[in-house]
Each structure stands twice: as structure tokens, then as C-alpha cells.
PDB file of C-alpha atoms in Angstrom:
ATOM      1  CA  UNK I   1       0.000   0.000   0.000  1.00 58.00           C
ATOM      2  CA  UNK I   2       1.073   3.572  -0.657  1.00 61.00           C
ATOM      3  CA  UNK I   3       2.533   5.298   2.385  1.00 86.00           C
ATOM      4  CA  UNK I   4       1.141   8.672   1.386  1.00 94.00           C
ATOM      5  CA  UNK I   5      -2.254  10.360   1.433  1.00 94.00           C
ATOM      6  CA  UNK I   6      -3.282  12.923  -1.166  1.00 96.00           C
ATOM      7  CA  UNK I   7      -6.580  14.608  -2.022  1.00 97.00           C
ATOM      8  CA  UNK I   8      -8.154  12.924  -5.045  1.00 96.00           C
ATOM      9  CA  UNK I   9      -8.604  16.126  -7.011  1.00 97.00           C
ATOM     10  CA  UNK I  10      -7.877  19.846  -7.037  1.00 97.00           C
ATOM     11  CA  UNK I  11      -8.619  22.785  -9.306  1.00 97.00           C
ATOM     12  CA  UNK I  12      -6.346  25.732  -9.982  1.00 96.00           C
ATOM     13  CA  UNK I  13      -6.773  28.864 -12.082  1.00 97.00           C
ATOM     14  CA  UNK I  14      -4.300  29.349 -14.886  1.00 97.00           C
ATOM     15  CA  UNK I  15      -1.436  31.634 -13.836  1.00 96.00           C
ATOM     16  CA  UNK I  16      -1.997  31.059 -10.143  1.00 97.00           C
ATOM     17  CA  UNK I  17       0.118  28.924  -7.850  1.00 97.00           C
ATOM     18  CA  UNK I  18      -0.950  25.304  -7.433  1.00 98.00           C
ATOM     19  CA  UNK I  19      -0.241  23.896  -3.973  1.00 98.00           C
ATOM     20  CA  UNK I  20      -0.566  20.118  -3.797  1.00 98.00           C
ATOM     21  CA  UNK I  21      -0.469  18.606  -0.298  1.00 98.00           C
ATOM     22  CA  UNK I  22       0.750  15.178   0.732  1.00 97.00           C
ATOM     23  CA  UNK I  23       0.657  13.450   4.101  1.00 96.00           C
ATOM     24  CA  UNK I  24       3.328  10.876   4.939  1.00 94.00           C
ATOM     25  CA  UNK I  25       3.045  10.564   8.695  1.00 93.00           C
ATOM     26  CA  UNK I  26       4.892   7.216   8.869  1.00 91.00           C
ATOM     27  CA  UNK I  27       7.927   8.352   6.884  1.00 91.00           C
ATOM     28  CA  UNK I  28      11.252   6.966   8.098  1.00 88.00           C
ATOM     29  CA  UNK I  29      14.408   8.988   8.598  1.00 87.00           C
ATOM     30  CA  UNK I  30      16.065   7.570   5.498  1.00 85.00           C
ATOM     31  CA  UNK I  31      13.092   7.961   3.164  1.00 89.00           C
ATOM     32  CA  UNK I  32      12.924  10.644   0.539  1.00 91.00           C
ATOM     33  CA  UNK I  33       9.789  12.348  -0.749  1.00 94.00           C
ATOM     34  CA  UNK I  34       9.442  12.113  -4.532  1.00 94.00           C
ATOM     35  CA  UNK I  35       6.904  13.795  -6.782  1.00 96.00           C
ATOM     36  CA  UNK I  36       5.944  12.571 -10.230  1.00 97.00           C
ATOM     37  CA  UNK I  37       3.160  13.633 -12.524  1.00 97.00           C
ATOM     38  CA  UNK I  38       1.376  11.841 -15.312  1.00 97.00           C
ATOM     39  CA  UNK I  39      -0.209  13.731 -18.143  1.00 95.00           C
ATOM     40  CA  UNK I  40      -2.961  11.819 -19.906  1.00 90.00           C
ATOM     41  CA  UNK I  41      -1.660   8.892 -21.999  1.00 87.00           C
ATOM     42  CA  UNK I  42       1.971   9.555 -21.119  1.00 93.00           C
ATOM     43  CA  UNK I  43       4.436   7.881 -18.765  1.00 95.00           C
ATOM     44  CA  UNK I  44       5.065   9.402 -15.324  1.00 96.00           C
ATOM     45  CA  UNK I  45       7.365  12.409 -15.354  1.00 96.00           C
ATOM     46  CA  UNK I  46       9.810  13.096 -12.528  1.00 95.00           C
ATOM     47  CA  UNK I  47       9.311  16.511 -10.931  1.00 97.00           C
ATOM     48  CA  UNK I  48      11.368  16.854  -7.771  1.00 96.00           C
ATOM     49  CA  UNK I  49      12.478  15.058  -4.618  1.00 93.00           C
ATOM     50  CA  UNK I  50      13.792  15.947  -1.171  1.00 93.00           C
ATOM     51  CA  UNK I  51      14.831  14.524   2.174  1.00 92.00           C
ATOM     52  CA  UNK I  52      14.255  17.262   4.732  1.00 90.00           C
ATOM     53  CA  UNK I  53      15.263  20.576   3.206  1.00 88.00           C
ATOM     54  CA  UNK I  54      13.026  22.516   0.873  1.00 93.00           C
ATOM     55  CA  UNK I  55      13.960  22.046  -2.745  1.00 95.00           C
ATOM     56  CA  UNK I  56      13.395  24.072  -5.908  1.00 96.00           C
ATOM     57  CA  UNK I  57      14.038  23.367  -9.547  1.00 96.00           C
ATOM     58  CA  UNK I  58      12.810  24.716 -12.863  1.00 95.00           C
ATOM     59  CA  UNK I  59       9.524  22.862 -12.565  1.00 94.00           C
ATOM     60  CA  UNK I  60       8.437  23.245  -8.971  1.00 97.00           C
ATOM     61  CA  UNK I  61       9.230  23.781  -5.318  1.00 98.00           C
ATOM     62  CA  UNK I  62       8.950  21.160  -2.589  1.00 98.00           C
ATOM     63  CA  UNK I  63       8.233  22.257   0.947  1.00 97.00           C
ATOM     64  CA  UNK I  64       8.716  19.588   3.629  1.00 96.00           C
ATOM     65  CA  UNK I  65       7.514  20.243   7.177  1.00 96.00           C
ATOM     66  CA  UNK I  66      10.068  20.157   9.966  1.00 94.00           C
ATOM     67  CA  UNK I  67       8.672  16.890  11.358  1.00 94.00           C
ATOM     68  CA  UNK I  68       8.675  15.502   7.771  1.00 94.00           C
ATOM     69  CA  UNK I  69       5.151  14.167   8.164  1.00 94.00           C
ATOM     70  CA  UNK I  70       3.799  16.184   5.282  1.00 96.00           C
ATOM     71  CA  UNK I  71       4.919  18.112   2.245  1.00 97.00           C
ATOM     72  CA  UNK I  72       3.572  20.471  -0.400  1.00 98.00           C
ATOM     73  CA  UNK I  73       4.434  20.600  -4.065  1.00 98.00           C
ATOM     74  CA  UNK I  74       4.155  24.119  -5.449  1.00 98.00           C
ATOM     75  CA  UNK I  75       3.765  24.935  -9.124  1.00 97.00           C
ATOM     76  CA  UNK I  76       4.309  28.706  -8.988  1.00 96.00           C
ATOM     77  CA  UNK I  77       2.429  29.715 -12.148  1.00 95.00           C
ATOM     78  CA  UNK I  78       0.210  26.881 -13.299  1.00 96.00           C
ATOM     79  CA  UNK I  79      -0.548  26.538 -16.999  1.00 97.00           C
ATOM     80  CA  UNK I  80      -3.093  24.409 -18.806  1.00 97.00           C
ATOM     81  CA  UNK I  81      -0.272  21.967 -19.615  1.00 96.00           C
ATOM     82  CA  UNK I  82       0.156  21.287 -15.912  1.00 97.00           C
ATOM     83  CA  UNK I  83      -3.178  19.458 -15.867  1.00 97.00           C
ATOM     84  CA  UNK I  84      -2.183  15.949 -14.785  1.00 97.00           C
ATOM     85  CA  UNK I  85      -2.282  13.397 -11.987  1.00 97.00           C
ATOM     86  CA  UNK I  86       0.374  14.213  -9.379  1.00 98.00           C
ATOM     87  CA  UNK I  87       1.869  11.410  -7.305  1.00 97.00           C
ATOM     88  CA  UNK I  88       3.653  11.846  -3.986  1.00 96.00           C
ATOM     89  CA  UNK I  89       5.865   8.861  -3.136  1.00 94.00           C
ATOM     90  CA  UNK I  90       8.181   8.088  -0.238  1.00 91.00           C
ATOM     91  CA  UNK I  91      11.028   5.643  -0.642  1.00 85.00           C
ATOM     92  CA  UNK I  92      14.499   4.785   0.519  1.00 78.00           C
ATOM     93  CA  UNK I  93      16.873   5.949  -2.179  1.00 67.00           C
ATOM     94  CA  UNK I  94      19.559   3.490  -3.206  1.00 61.00           C
ATOM     95  CA  UNK I  95      18.168   0.791  -0.952  1.00 58.00           C
ATOM     96  CA  UNK I  96      17.530  -2.832  -1.840  1.00 58.00           C
ATOM     97  CA  UNK I  97      13.889  -2.126  -2.651  1.00 62.00           C
ATOM     98  CA  UNK I  98      13.977  -0.427  -5.999  1.00 69.00           C
ATOM     99  CA  UNK I  99      10.364   0.085  -6.872  1.00 81.00           C
ATOM    100  CA  UNK I 100       8.178   3.145  -6.484  1.00 87.00           C
ATOM    101  CA  UNK I 101       4.840   2.582  -4.786  1.00 88.00           C
ATOM    102  CA  UNK I 102       2.226   4.777  -6.419  1.00 91.00           C
ATOM    103  CA  UNK I 103      -1.064   5.662  -4.791  1.00 88.00           C
ATOM    104  CA  UNK I 104      -3.980   7.192  -6.676  1.00 90.00           C
ATOM    105  CA  UNK I 105      -2.443  10.676  -6.693  1.00 95.00           C
ATOM    106  CA  UNK I 106      -4.143  14.052  -7.035  1.00 97.00           C
ATOM    107  CA  UNK I 107      -5.814  14.934 -10.291  1.00 97.00           C
ATOM    108  CA  UNK I 108      -4.983  18.612 -10.828  1.00 98.00           C
ATOM    109  CA  UNK I 109      -7.172  20.483 -13.273  1.00 98.00           C
ATOM    110  CA  UNK I 110      -5.851  23.876 -14.358  1.00 97.00           C
ATOM    111  CA  UNK I 111      -8.677  26.020 -15.688  1.00 96.00           C
ATOM    112  CA  UNK I 112      -8.500  29.113 -17.903  1.00 95.00           C
TER     113      UNK I 112
ATOM    114  CA  UNK P   1      19.700  13.075 -24.617  1.00 56.00           C
ATOM    115  CA  UNK P   2      17.350  10.249 -25.533  1.00 83.00           C
ATOM    116  CA  UNK P   3      14.919   9.108 -22.906  1.00 94.00           C
ATOM    117  CA  UNK P   4      13.499   5.678 -22.218  1.00 97.00           C
ATOM    118  CA  UNK P   5      11.859   4.219 -25.293  1.00 97.00           C
ATOM    119  CA  UNK P   6       9.317   1.420 -25.494  1.00 98.00           C
ATOM    120  CA  UNK P   7       8.063  -0.573 -28.424  1.00 97.00           C
ATOM    121  CA  UNK P   8       5.472  -1.128 -29.645  1.00 97.00           C
ATOM    122  CA  UNK P   9       3.429   1.816 -28.442  1.00 97.00           C
ATOM    123  CA  UNK P  10       0.268  -0.230 -28.886  1.00 97.00           C
ATOM    124  CA  UNK P  11      -0.238  -3.971 -29.069  1.00 98.00           C
ATOM    125  CA  UNK P  12      -3.514  -5.747 -29.717  1.00 98.00           C
ATOM    126  CA  UNK P  13      -3.559  -9.491 -29.324  1.00 97.00           C
ATOM    127  CA  UNK P  14      -5.992 -12.319 -28.846  1.00 97.00           C
ATOM    128  CA  UNK P  15      -6.561 -14.246 -25.658  1.00 97.00           C
ATOM    129  CA  UNK P  16      -4.075 -17.086 -25.341  1.00 97.00           C
ATOM    130  CA  UNK P  17      -1.392 -15.531 -27.519  1.00 98.00           C
ATOM    131  CA  UNK P  18       2.202 -14.726 -26.535  1.00 98.00           C
ATOM    132  CA  UNK P  19       3.485 -11.136 -26.532  1.00 98.00           C
ATOM    133  CA  UNK P  20       6.827  -9.422 -26.056  1.00 98.00           C
ATOM    134  CA  UNK P  21       7.231  -5.810 -24.997  1.00 98.00           C
ATOM    135  CA  UNK P  22      10.570  -4.062 -25.388  1.00 98.00           C
ATOM    136  CA  UNK P  23      12.258  -1.351 -23.334  1.00 98.00           C
ATOM    137  CA  UNK P  24      15.365   0.646 -24.227  1.00 98.00           C
ATOM    138  CA  UNK P  25      16.652   2.428 -21.115  1.00 97.00           C
ATOM    139  CA  UNK P  26      18.585   5.664 -20.965  1.00 95.00           C
ATOM    140  CA  UNK P  27      22.199   5.023 -21.948  1.00 93.00           C
ATOM    141  CA  UNK P  28      24.349   4.309 -18.914  1.00 90.00           C
ATOM    142  CA  UNK P  29      21.469   3.488 -16.584  1.00 92.00           C
ATOM    143  CA  UNK P  30      22.170   0.221 -14.811  1.00 90.00           C
ATOM    144  CA  UNK P  31      18.775  -0.208 -13.186  1.00 91.00           C
ATOM    145  CA  UNK P  32      15.598  -0.978 -15.135  1.00 94.00           C
ATOM    146  CA  UNK P  33      12.043  -1.338 -13.848  1.00 95.00           C
ATOM    147  CA  UNK P  34       8.787  -2.610 -15.281  1.00 97.00           C
ATOM    148  CA  UNK P  35       5.415  -1.396 -14.033  1.00 97.00           C
ATOM    149  CA  UNK P  36       1.832  -2.063 -15.099  1.00 97.00           C
ATOM    150  CA  UNK P  37      -0.933   0.513 -15.008  1.00 96.00           C
ATOM    151  CA  UNK P  38      -4.612  -0.344 -15.223  1.00 94.00           C
ATOM    152  CA  UNK P  39      -7.199   2.265 -16.096  1.00 90.00           C
ATOM    153  CA  UNK P  40      -7.716   4.779 -13.305  1.00 88.00           C
ATOM    154  CA  UNK P  41      -4.954   3.357 -11.122  1.00 91.00           C
ATOM    155  CA  UNK P  42      -1.372   4.320 -10.370  1.00 92.00           C
ATOM    156  CA  UNK P  43       1.439   2.223 -11.823  1.00 94.00           C
ATOM    157  CA  UNK P  44       2.144  -1.072 -10.041  1.00 95.00           C
ATOM    158  CA  UNK P  45       5.617  -2.546  -9.800  1.00 94.00           C
ATOM    159  CA  UNK P  46       6.385  -5.771 -11.645  1.00 96.00           C
ATOM    160  CA  UNK P  47      10.146  -6.385 -11.715  1.00 95.00           C
ATOM    161  CA  UNK P  48      13.452  -4.597 -11.216  1.00 92.00           C
ATOM    162  CA  UNK P  49      16.804  -5.360 -12.850  1.00 92.00           C
ATOM    163  CA  UNK P  50      20.203  -4.292 -11.635  1.00 89.00           C
ATOM    164  CA  UNK P  51      22.454  -5.004 -14.576  1.00 90.00           C
ATOM    165  CA  UNK P  52      21.525  -8.325 -16.155  1.00 92.00           C
ATOM    166  CA  UNK P  53      19.941  -9.896 -13.101  1.00 90.00           C
ATOM    167  CA  UNK P  54      16.453  -9.527 -11.701  1.00 89.00           C
ATOM    168  CA  UNK P  55      17.020  -8.012  -8.259  1.00 86.00           C
ATOM    169  CA  UNK P  56      13.337  -8.086  -7.348  1.00 89.00           C
ATOM    170  CA  UNK P  57      10.570  -9.871  -9.259  1.00 92.00           C
ATOM    171  CA  UNK P  58       8.052  -9.847  -6.430  1.00 92.00           C
ATOM    172  CA  UNK P  59       5.535  -7.849  -8.460  1.00 93.00           C
ATOM    173  CA  UNK P  60       5.114 -10.348 -11.286  1.00 96.00           C
ATOM    174  CA  UNK P  61       1.496 -11.549 -10.929  1.00 95.00           C
ATOM    175  CA  UNK P  62       2.073 -15.164 -11.978  1.00 95.00           C
ATOM    176  CA  UNK P  63       4.376 -17.418 -13.961  1.00 95.00           C
ATOM    177  CA  UNK P  64       2.913 -16.312 -17.284  1.00 97.00           C
ATOM    178  CA  UNK P  65       4.981 -13.156 -16.902  1.00 97.00           C
ATOM    179  CA  UNK P  66       8.730 -13.187 -17.438  1.00 96.00           C
ATOM    180  CA  UNK P  67      11.335 -10.535 -18.190  1.00 97.00           C
ATOM    181  CA  UNK P  68      14.928 -10.631 -19.371  1.00 97.00           C
ATOM    182  CA  UNK P  69      17.781  -8.190 -19.742  1.00 96.00           C
ATOM    183  CA  UNK P  70      20.561 -10.351 -21.213  1.00 95.00           C
ATOM    184  CA  UNK P  71      23.172  -7.663 -21.846  1.00 94.00           C
ATOM    185  CA  UNK P  72      22.266  -5.250 -19.102  1.00 91.00           C
ATOM    186  CA  UNK P  73      20.662  -2.731 -21.426  1.00 94.00           C
ATOM    187  CA  UNK P  74      17.510  -3.554 -23.421  1.00 97.00           C
ATOM    188  CA  UNK P  75      14.851  -5.511 -21.584  1.00 98.00           C
ATOM    189  CA  UNK P  76      11.953  -7.591 -22.859  1.00 98.00           C
ATOM    190  CA  UNK P  77       8.802  -8.322 -20.882  1.00 98.00           C
ATOM    191  CA  UNK P  78       7.213 -11.557 -22.038  1.00 98.00           C
ATOM    192  CA  UNK P  79       3.640 -12.608 -21.376  1.00 98.00           C
ATOM    193  CA  UNK P  80       2.483 -16.120 -22.211  1.00 97.00           C
ATOM    194  CA  UNK P  81      -1.089 -17.251 -22.740  1.00 97.00           C
ATOM    195  CA  UNK P  82      -2.423 -13.720 -22.464  1.00 98.00           C
ATOM    196  CA  UNK P  83      -5.709 -13.116 -20.691  1.00 97.00           C
ATOM    197  CA  UNK P  84      -8.133 -10.217 -21.008  1.00 96.00           C
ATOM    198  CA  UNK P  85      -7.130  -9.115 -17.509  1.00 96.00           C
ATOM    199  CA  UNK P  86      -3.592  -8.496 -18.769  1.00 97.00           C
ATOM    200  CA  UNK P  87      -4.862  -5.498 -20.729  1.00 97.00           C
ATOM    201  CA  UNK P  88      -3.074  -2.446 -19.330  1.00 97.00           C
ATOM    202  CA  UNK P  89      -0.318   0.045 -20.046  1.00 97.00           C
ATOM    203  CA  UNK P  90       3.088  -1.462 -19.391  1.00 98.00           C
ATOM    204  CA  UNK P  91       5.632   1.117 -18.309  1.00 98.00           C
ATOM    205  CA  UNK P  92       9.392   0.872 -18.201  1.00 97.00           C
ATOM    206  CA  UNK P  93      11.718   3.099 -16.183  1.00 96.00           C
ATOM    207  CA  UNK P  94      15.468   3.310 -15.736  1.00 94.00           C
ATOM    208  CA  UNK P  95      17.837   4.904 -13.244  1.00 91.00           C
ATOM    209  CA  UNK P  96      21.547   5.270 -12.589  1.00 87.00           C
ATOM    210  CA  UNK P  97      21.116   3.399  -9.321  1.00 69.00           C
ATOM    211  CA  UNK P  98      24.154   4.882  -7.601  1.00 60.00           C
ATOM    212  CA  UNK P  99      24.954   3.469  -4.175  1.00 57.00           C
ATOM    213  CA  UNK P 100      23.964   5.750  -1.316  1.00 54.00           C
ATOM    214  CA  UNK P 101      22.398   8.883  -2.859  1.00 54.00           C
ATOM    215  CA  UNK P 102      19.198   9.138  -4.768  1.00 62.00           C
ATOM    216  CA  UNK P 103      18.377   7.211  -7.896  1.00 80.00           C
ATOM    217  CA  UNK P 104      15.628   8.953  -9.770  1.00 88.00           C
ATOM    218  CA  UNK P 105      13.606   6.767 -12.117  1.00 91.00           C
ATOM    219  CA  UNK P 106      12.780   8.076 -15.570  1.00 94.00           C
ATOM    220  CA  UNK P 107       9.829   6.541 -17.376  1.00 96.00           C
ATOM    221  CA  UNK P 108       9.131   5.683 -20.958  1.00 97.00           C
ATOM    222  CA  UNK P 109       5.837   6.395 -22.714  1.00 96.00           C
ATOM    223  CA  UNK P 110       4.514   2.895 -22.122  1.00 97.00           C
ATOM    224  CA  UNK P 111       3.051   0.128 -24.270  1.00 98.00           C
ATOM    225  CA  UNK P 112      -0.713  -0.166 -24.291  1.00 97.00           C
ATOM    226  CA  UNK P 113      -1.601  -3.860 -24.416  1.00 98.00           C
ATOM    227  CA  UNK P 114      -5.120  -4.878 -25.345  1.00 98.00           C
ATOM    228  CA  UNK P 115      -6.103  -8.529 -25.111  1.00 97.00           C
ATOM    229  CA  UNK P 116      -9.294  -9.310 -26.999  1.00 96.00           C
TER     230      UNK P 116
END
């Protein structure tokens, strides 16, 4: 079973920030938080990951709470092309278990 | 550079037939993963290769499913005696799999398998 909880769906107005929450209250000290998204009929696309510090790249920002039990993915200026299912995943990086465990994710709809 | 590629993009077959799905990972990536995604669900893990060997095949649903990676690069997922329930999108991912550190998986576009 997925170790994360996400809302099933969210709406966001085009040009506004999209803030996608994720709860991972049972996260272990050596587990990273990964975010992927899947645009319709495409394979999952890596967005960002982090351990405990906030991270930012050209796609998004990842804010992880101090207790690491939850995080928020921020798309600063959402566009229609950001409409997708967003998956929050926790996993041990480089460990013996290689696979990602996907939940149902959050379906983000960006509206004009 | 080139990403993960999968062929064919679509495969339609009849119940009971044998199918092979191919994955070309990103050059230099030692780890390769197969996932299966049914409609409306997130991807589910099938098997993971580190080099030529299957490091974890715990996700394969039954012995009709088999995968190989003979030279540590291209991988083939093989399904025998296909059933209608095997219809899904089969996704492949690869990663550098460095020890310690993070090993981000990059996915291909998937092969949509339809069993009639």
C-alpha cells in the first residue's frame, strides 16, 4: 500500500500557484519524498524530490515540514499543460527495494 | 539526450497468444524497472533489474509473466497465454542506481496492451 495520502482532485486557475499537499506521517528517517506527474496517456514524469530541506528546480518547489510528516508541491504559475495526476511517493533511495509505490495521486485540473 | 523508449506503443492481441514488450533504457542506466498501469490506477511494480539480473521480481502476478535483460541494457517483458485481464499500459523506467544517494527513475511512454 502507498505510504502517502493525497486529495483525489484539485482545481487551480491558470497563472496562479498550485499547492498540492501530501501526508506521509509514517515516513522513516532515510526515506525521501518524490513527486511525479502523469499527463494523460503519457508515462510518469519526474518533478522533484527531497529529504528534509526545501527544494526548488525549474519545474516546482517542494516544501517539507520540519517533522517531515507532510509536504507540499508548489507549481508557482500553473498553466493548462500542468493538468495531470500528481503522485507523492516516499522511498528509501539506493536501498535494496527499488520500486516506487504509487497511490492514486491528485488529479490537478488547471482552468482558464 | 534520448529518454526511455518502449516498443510497440500499442499492441492488440488475442486471448491465449504470446506477446513481447521491449524497453530501451537511458544510456548508462544500470537499473531498469517494469510497471503495469490499469485504467484509473497508479502504476504497479512488476520487476526490477540491476544489470543483467532480476534483483526483485516480487511484483510479477504469476508465472505467465517473465522478463529478461541479457546484456544489461535492453529488456523484454514476455507474457504467455495472455488473458483479457492483462490489458493495461506497461511502463518501463530506468535509473543510474548509484549506491547511497538518490536514484531517480525516468519513465518511458509505455506500451498499451489490449487482449481481446
